[in-house]
Amino acid sequence: MNAATSPLPVVILISGRGSNLQSIIDAVASDELPVEIRAVISNRPEAAGLEQATQAGIPTAVIDHSQYSDRAAFDQALLACIERFQPGLVVLAGFMRILTAGFVHHYQGRMLNIHPSLLPAFPGMDTHRRALEAGCKQHGASIHFVTEAVDGGPVVLQAQVAVQQQDTAATLAARVLEQEHCMYPLAIRWFAEQRLRLDSTGQAVLDGKILTEPVLLTSQSGTTC
Ligand code: GRF
């Protein structure tokens, strides 16, 4: 395999269940995603996603945040662990830690996150409950480059989910998660194929055009998984 066709080395960070991780593993296994998952790293030893990675033959590591005196010490250890795998992209897939500025700068333009809301609406936790309480008609998920602003980096891709009258946070979360599993492999593929990047002014660029607004995942727009 020559350099042009080499799969992109990727490290995936998780904290828990790992369903987005599984969707990425599945996309790689079915040759839809030209990446090599070099490692899955969790900040929680009990994260279920670690077992899924092991099942798929992917190396795993745990950097347990509770063993570090502060955020900076944890991020330093995490960075050292990631660097052993030399990734071209770091994928946050349900990684529930706020990262320090130094860490974020190190991976500037090389780190993506998925967030379960239509950003900039509802950064942070409990997004589904908050969307219901706010009476939103549309909810969804976003993929963005990671910057220092928590859940605030340039959004690349969004999927919308219509809120139904009988929805609970759990039913809404389940429909949003379905979209997440479809959209994350797609955005990672764009990055791996060098169609997606962050430019020097901090704006997301897809196919040579600055994304003034995120791409919407719809069959009408031709953007489907
Ligand atoms: C997802 O909803 C993701 O958007 C958010 O955390 C959740 C992780 O779920 N950041 P999983 O661990 O991928 O199943």
mmCIF file of C-alpha atoms and ligand atoms in Angstrom:
data_model
loop_
_atom_site.group_PDB
_atom_site.id
_atom_site.type_symbol
_atom_site.label_atom_id
_atom_site.label_comp_id
_atom_site.label_asym_id
_atom_site.label_seq_id
_atom_site.Cartn_x
_atom_site.Cartn_y
_atom_site.Cartn_z
ATOM 1 C CA MET A 1 0.000 0.000 0.000
ATOM 2 C CA ASN A 2 1.556 3.358 -0.969
ATOM 3 C CA ALA A 3 1.329 6.604 0.982
ATOM 4 C CA ALA A 4 -1.628 7.899 -1.046
ATOM 5 C CA THR A 5 -3.773 4.906 -0.188
ATOM 6 C CA SER A 6 -2.565 4.267 3.366
ATOM 7 C CA PRO A 7 -5.423 4.315 5.840
ATOM 8 C CA LEU A 8 -5.435 7.270 8.202
ATOM 9 C CA PRO A 9 -4.179 6.320 11.689
ATOM 10 C CA VAL A 10 -6.841 7.162 14.253
ATOM 11 C CA VAL A 11 -7.048 7.040 18.045
ATOM 12 C CA ILE A 12 -10.530 6.979 19.599
ATOM 13 C CA LEU A 13 -11.217 8.301 23.103
ATOM 14 C CA ILE A 14 -14.202 7.001 25.043
ATOM 15 C CA SER A 15 -15.647 7.118 28.549
ATOM 16 C CA GLY A 16 -18.494 4.623 28.507
ATOM 17 C CA ARG A 17 -20.921 2.591 26.431
ATOM 18 C CA GLY A 18 -19.043 2.872 23.130
ATOM 19 C CA SER A 19 -21.911 2.659 20.648
ATOM 20 C CA ASN A 20 -20.362 5.358 18.447
ATOM 21 C CA LEU A 21 -17.056 3.514 18.691
ATOM 22 C CA GLN A 22 -18.846 0.372 17.500
ATOM 23 C CA SER A 23 -20.333 2.205 14.511
ATOM 24 C CA ILE A 24 -16.831 3.323 13.523
ATOM 25 C CA ILE A 25 -15.409 -0.185 14.018
ATOM 26 C CA ASP A 26 -18.210 -1.574 11.838
ATOM 27 C CA ALA A 27 -17.639 1.008 9.106
ATOM 28 C CA VAL A 28 -13.923 0.157 9.011
ATOM 29 C CA ALA A 29 -14.702 -3.567 8.943
ATOM 30 C CA SER A 30 -17.011 -3.138 5.974
ATOM 31 C CA ASP A 31 -14.366 -1.146 4.074
ATOM 32 C CA GLU A 32 -16.423 2.053 4.143
ATOM 33 C CA LEU A 33 -13.858 3.961 6.139
ATOM 34 C CA PRO A 34 -10.204 4.251 5.077
ATOM 35 C CA VAL A 35 -8.799 4.462 8.595
ATOM 36 C CA GLU A 36 -6.771 2.262 10.881
ATOM 37 C CA ILE A 37 -7.993 2.425 14.478
ATOM 38 C CA ARG A 38 -4.653 2.229 16.241
ATOM 39 C CA ALA A 39 -6.015 2.397 19.777
ATOM 40 C CA VAL A 40 -9.051 3.034 21.946
ATOM 41 C CA ILE A 41 -8.292 4.920 25.145
ATOM 42 C CA SER A 42 -10.706 5.387 28.038
ATOM 43 C CA ASN A 43 -10.514 7.587 31.103
ATOM 44 C CA ARG A 44 -12.725 5.062 32.910
ATOM 45 C CA PRO A 45 -11.518 1.498 33.494
ATOM 46 C CA GLU A 46 -15.094 0.183 33.472
ATOM 47 C CA ALA A 47 -16.049 1.653 30.075
ATOM 48 C CA ALA A 48 -17.950 -0.988 28.104
ATOM 49 C CA GLY A 49 -16.418 0.250 24.872
ATOM 50 C CA LEU A 50 -13.036 -1.174 25.903
ATOM 51 C CA GLU A 51 -14.426 -4.690 25.540
ATOM 52 C CA GLN A 52 -15.807 -3.866 22.082
ATOM 53 C CA ALA A 53 -12.381 -2.661 21.006
ATOM 54 C CA THR A 54 -10.735 -5.804 22.348
ATOM 55 C CA GLN A 55 -13.282 -7.941 20.496
ATOM 56 C CA ALA A 56 -12.302 -6.131 17.312
ATOM 57 C CA GLY A 57 -8.595 -6.717 17.979
ATOM 58 C CA ILE A 58 -7.846 -3.053 18.668
ATOM 59 C CA PRO A 59 -5.268 -2.166 21.360
ATOM 60 C CA THR A 60 -6.771 -0.436 24.385
ATOM 61 C CA ALA A 61 -5.433 1.710 27.197
ATOM 62 C CA VAL A 62 -6.897 3.292 30.308
ATOM 63 C CA ILE A 63 -5.747 6.623 31.664
ATOM 64 C CA ASP A 64 -7.893 6.875 34.762
ATOM 65 C CA HIS A 65 -8.568 10.550 35.471
ATOM 66 C CA SER A 66 -9.213 9.805 39.147
ATOM 67 C CA GLN A 67 -5.538 8.898 39.539
ATOM 68 C CA TYR A 68 -4.312 12.396 38.593
ATOM 69 C CA SER A 69 -4.128 15.390 40.855
ATOM 70 C CA ASP A 70 -5.429 17.867 38.282
ATOM 71 C CA ARG A 71 -6.657 18.287 34.738
ATOM 72 C CA ALA A 72 -3.238 19.276 33.394
ATOM 73 C CA ALA A 73 -1.532 16.157 34.804
ATOM 74 C CA PHE A 74 -4.268 13.938 33.383
ATOM 75 C CA ASP A 75 -4.103 15.581 29.948
ATOM 76 C CA GLN A 76 -0.322 15.220 29.899
ATOM 77 C CA ALA A 77 -0.595 11.484 30.579
ATOM 78 C CA LEU A 78 -3.381 11.132 28.027
ATOM 79 C CA LEU A 79 -1.353 12.966 25.405
ATOM 80 C CA ALA A 80 1.694 10.784 26.041
ATOM 81 C CA CYS A 81 -0.456 7.683 25.649
ATOM 82 C CA ILE A 82 -2.068 8.919 22.418
ATOM 83 C CA GLU A 83 1.302 9.897 20.936
ATOM 84 C CA ARG A 84 2.546 6.305 21.183
ATOM 85 C CA PHE A 85 0.077 5.551 18.385
ATOM 86 C CA GLN A 86 0.937 8.543 16.170
ATOM 87 C CA PRO A 87 -2.608 9.346 15.029
ATOM 88 C CA GLY A 88 -3.497 11.656 12.168
ATOM 89 C CA LEU A 89 -6.898 12.128 13.804
ATOM 90 C CA VAL A 90 -8.182 11.885 17.370
ATOM 91 C CA VAL A 91 -11.870 10.983 17.573
ATOM 92 C CA LEU A 92 -13.819 11.790 20.734
ATOM 93 C CA ALA A 93 -16.662 9.280 20.910
ATOM 94 C CA GLY A 94 -18.496 9.852 24.150
ATOM 95 C CA PHE A 95 -15.363 11.096 25.904
ATOM 96 C CA MET A 96 -16.689 12.934 28.932
ATOM 97 C CA ARG A 97 -13.774 15.105 29.975
ATOM 98 C CA ILE A 98 -13.101 18.780 29.439
ATOM 99 C CA LEU A 99 -9.658 19.092 27.845
ATOM 100 C CA THR A 100 -7.038 21.709 28.671
ATOM 101 C CA ALA A 101 -6.045 24.380 26.156
ATOM 102 C CA GLY A 102 -2.597 22.850 25.702
ATOM 103 C CA PHE A 103 -4.072 19.484 24.793
ATOM 104 C CA VAL A 104 -6.584 21.013 22.400
ATOM 105 C CA HIS A 105 -3.889 23.092 20.676
ATOM 106 C CA HIS A 106 -1.716 20.033 20.219
ATOM 107 C CA TYR A 107 -4.475 18.365 18.183
ATOM 108 C CA GLN A 108 -5.824 21.540 16.564
ATOM 109 C CA GLY A 109 -7.485 20.554 13.289
ATOM 110 C CA ARG A 110 -6.922 16.872 14.054
ATOM 111 C CA MET A 111 -9.619 16.234 16.650
ATOM 112 C CA LEU A 112 -13.353 15.708 16.103
ATOM 113 C CA ASN A 113 -16.176 15.391 18.630
ATOM 114 C CA ILE A 114 -19.795 14.291 18.397
ATOM 115 C CA HIS A 115 -22.346 16.076 20.527
ATOM 116 C CA PRO A 116 -26.017 15.148 20.956
ATOM 117 C CA SER A 117 -27.659 18.469 20.118
ATOM 118 C CA LEU A 118 -27.975 20.894 17.245
ATOM 119 C CA LEU A 119 -25.073 23.106 18.300
ATOM 120 C CA PRO A 120 -24.819 25.921 19.242
ATOM 121 C CA ALA A 121 -27.990 24.886 21.099
ATOM 122 C CA PHE A 122 -27.413 22.923 24.300
ATOM 123 C CA PRO A 123 -23.686 22.538 24.788
ATOM 124 C CA GLY A 124 -22.805 20.454 27.862
ATOM 125 C CA MET A 125 -24.812 17.683 29.516
ATOM 126 C CA ASP A 126 -28.421 16.477 29.535
ATOM 127 C CA THR A 127 -29.128 17.726 26.057
ATOM 128 C CA HIS A 128 -32.224 15.624 25.363
ATOM 129 C CA ARG A 129 -34.016 16.649 28.538
ATOM 130 C CA ARG A 130 -33.102 20.285 27.944
ATOM 131 C CA ALA A 131 -34.357 20.184 24.343
ATOM 132 C CA LEU A 132 -37.687 18.755 25.535
ATOM 133 C CA GLU A 133 -37.991 21.324 28.319
ATOM 134 C CA ALA A 134 -37.289 24.120 25.872
ATOM 135 C CA GLY A 135 -40.103 22.855 23.638
ATOM 136 C CA CYS A 136 -37.837 22.335 20.608
ATOM 137 C CA LYS A 137 -39.529 20.951 17.518
ATOM 138 C CA GLN A 138 -36.182 19.781 16.133
ATOM 139 C CA HIS A 139 -33.307 18.213 18.003
ATOM 140 C CA GLY A 140 -30.334 16.237 16.748
ATOM 141 C CA ALA A 141 -26.587 15.775 16.803
ATOM 142 C CA SER A 142 -23.516 17.655 15.613
ATOM 143 C CA ILE A 143 -19.951 16.800 14.685
ATOM 144 C CA HIS A 144 -17.407 19.537 15.206
ATOM 145 C CA PHE A 145 -13.693 20.217 15.285
ATOM 146 C CA VAL A 146 -12.565 20.512 18.874
ATOM 147 C CA THR A 147 -11.413 23.926 20.042
ATOM 148 C CA GLU A 148 -10.898 25.411 23.488
ATOM 149 C CA ALA A 149 -14.575 26.366 23.707
ATOM 150 C CA VAL A 150 -16.379 23.335 25.129
ATOM 151 C CA ASP A 151 -18.727 22.004 22.403
ATOM 152 C CA GLY A 152 -17.993 25.261 20.611
ATOM 153 C CA GLY A 153 -15.707 24.407 17.676
ATOM 154 C CA PRO A 154 -16.746 24.739 14.017
ATOM 155 C CA VAL A 155 -19.614 22.376 13.276
ATOM 156 C CA VAL A 156 -19.159 20.225 10.209
ATOM 157 C CA LEU A 157 -22.169 17.951 10.000
ATOM 158 C CA GLN A 158 -25.579 17.872 11.678
ATOM 159 C CA ALA A 159 -28.516 15.489 11.678
ATOM 160 C CA GLN A 160 -31.962 16.643 12.702
ATOM 161 C CA VAL A 161 -34.552 14.588 14.520
ATOM 162 C CA ALA A 162 -38.157 15.756 14.812
ATOM 163 C CA VAL A 163 -39.346 15.892 18.423
ATOM 164 C CA GLN A 164 -42.606 14.019 18.931
ATOM 165 C CA GLN A 165 -45.241 14.969 21.452
ATOM 166 C CA GLN A 166 -44.915 11.740 23.429
ATOM 167 C CA ASP A 167 -41.087 11.840 23.497
ATOM 168 C CA THR A 168 -39.187 11.320 26.730
ATOM 169 C CA ALA A 169 -35.498 12.111 27.028
ATOM 170 C CA ALA A 170 -34.836 8.388 26.531
ATOM 171 C CA THR A 171 -36.902 7.953 23.352
ATOM 172 C CA LEU A 172 -35.475 11.126 21.881
ATOM 173 C CA ALA A 173 -31.928 10.075 22.788
ATOM 174 C CA ALA A 174 -32.443 6.730 21.049
ATOM 175 C CA ARG A 175 -33.481 8.369 17.761
ATOM 176 C CA VAL A 176 -30.629 10.874 17.954
ATOM 177 C CA LEU A 177 -28.166 8.055 18.621
ATOM 178 C CA GLU A 178 -29.281 6.273 15.442
ATOM 179 C CA GLN A 179 -28.299 9.375 13.511
ATOM 180 C CA GLU A 180 -24.989 9.626 15.371
ATOM 181 C CA HIS A 181 -24.057 6.119 14.296
ATOM 182 C CA CYS A 182 -24.678 7.028 10.710
ATOM 183 C CA MET A 183 -23.031 10.455 10.665
ATOM 184 C CA TYR A 184 -19.760 9.945 12.560
ATOM 185 C CA PRO A 185 -18.250 7.431 10.128
ATOM 186 C CA LEU A 186 -19.225 9.787 7.298
ATOM 187 C CA ALA A 187 -17.458 12.836 8.759
ATOM 188 C CA ILE A 188 -14.390 10.748 9.620
ATOM 189 C CA ARG A 189 -14.333 9.497 6.036
ATOM 190 C CA TRP A 190 -14.361 13.086 4.741
ATOM 191 C CA PHE A 191 -11.368 13.839 6.946
ATOM 192 C CA ALA A 192 -9.536 10.638 5.973
ATOM 193 C CA GLU A 193 -10.087 11.418 2.294
ATOM 194 C CA GLN A 194 -8.677 14.908 2.876
ATOM 195 C CA ARG A 195 -11.965 16.502 1.855
ATOM 196 C CA LEU A 196 -12.452 18.029 5.304
ATOM 197 C CA ARG A 197 -10.002 20.216 7.187
ATOM 198 C CA LEU A 198 -9.731 23.158 9.541
ATOM 199 C CA ASP A 199 -8.103 26.152 7.841
ATOM 200 C CA SER A 200 -5.564 28.516 9.394
ATOM 201 C CA THR A 201 -8.334 30.946 10.396
ATOM 202 C CA GLY A 202 -10.129 28.206 12.340
ATOM 203 C CA GLN A 203 -12.914 27.599 9.833
ATOM 204 C CA ALA A 204 -14.006 24.179 8.637
ATOM 205 C CA VAL A 205 -13.472 23.573 4.924
ATOM 206 C CA LEU A 206 -15.178 20.808 2.951
ATOM 207 C CA ASP A 207 -14.220 20.112 -0.665
ATOM 208 C CA GLY A 208 -12.371 23.424 -0.828
ATOM 209 C CA LYS A 209 -15.322 25.527 0.413
ATOM 210 C CA ILE A 210 -15.571 27.177 3.822
ATOM 211 C CA LEU A 211 -18.548 25.769 5.686
ATOM 212 C CA THR A 212 -20.518 28.853 6.629
ATOM 213 C CA GLU A 213 -23.056 26.456 8.072
ATOM 214 C CA PRO A 214 -22.884 22.743 8.827
ATOM 215 C CA VAL A 215 -23.795 20.166 6.211
ATOM 216 C CA LEU A 216 -27.167 18.657 7.023
ATOM 217 C CA LEU A 217 -27.517 14.914 6.839
ATOM 218 C CA THR A 218 -30.558 14.391 4.605
ATOM 219 C CA SER A 219 -31.416 12.411 1.546
ATOM 220 C CA GLN A 220 -32.620 15.657 -0.071
ATOM 221 C CA SER A 221 -29.197 17.263 0.269
ATOM 222 C CA GLY A 222 -27.620 14.066 -1.052
ATOM 223 C CA THR A 223 -25.658 13.655 2.171
ATOM 224 C CA THR A 224 -26.495 10.243 3.513
ATOM 225 C CA CYS A 225 -24.485 7.516 5.126
HETATM 226 C C1 GRF B 1 -23.283 10.116 22.531
HETATM 227 O O1 GRF B 1 -24.607 10.555 22.605
HETATM 228 C C2 GRF B 1 -22.374 11.238 22.095
HETATM 229 O O2 GRF B 1 -22.980 12.140 21.238
HETATM 230 C C3 GRF B 1 -22.046 11.901 23.402
HETATM 231 O O3 GRF B 1 -21.939 10.854 24.331
HETATM 232 C C4 GRF B 1 -22.723 9.748 23.896
HETATM 233 C C5 GRF B 1 -21.798 8.587 23.832
HETATM 234 O O4 GRF B 1 -22.457 7.379 23.549
HETATM 235 N N1 GRF B 1 -20.876 12.737 23.284
HETATM 236 P P1 GRF B 1 -21.603 6.110 23.169
HETATM 237 O O5 GRF B 1 -20.601 5.876 24.288
HETATM 238 O O6 GRF B 1 -20.929 6.358 21.867
HETATM 239 O O7 GRF B 1 -22.626 5.000 23.092
#
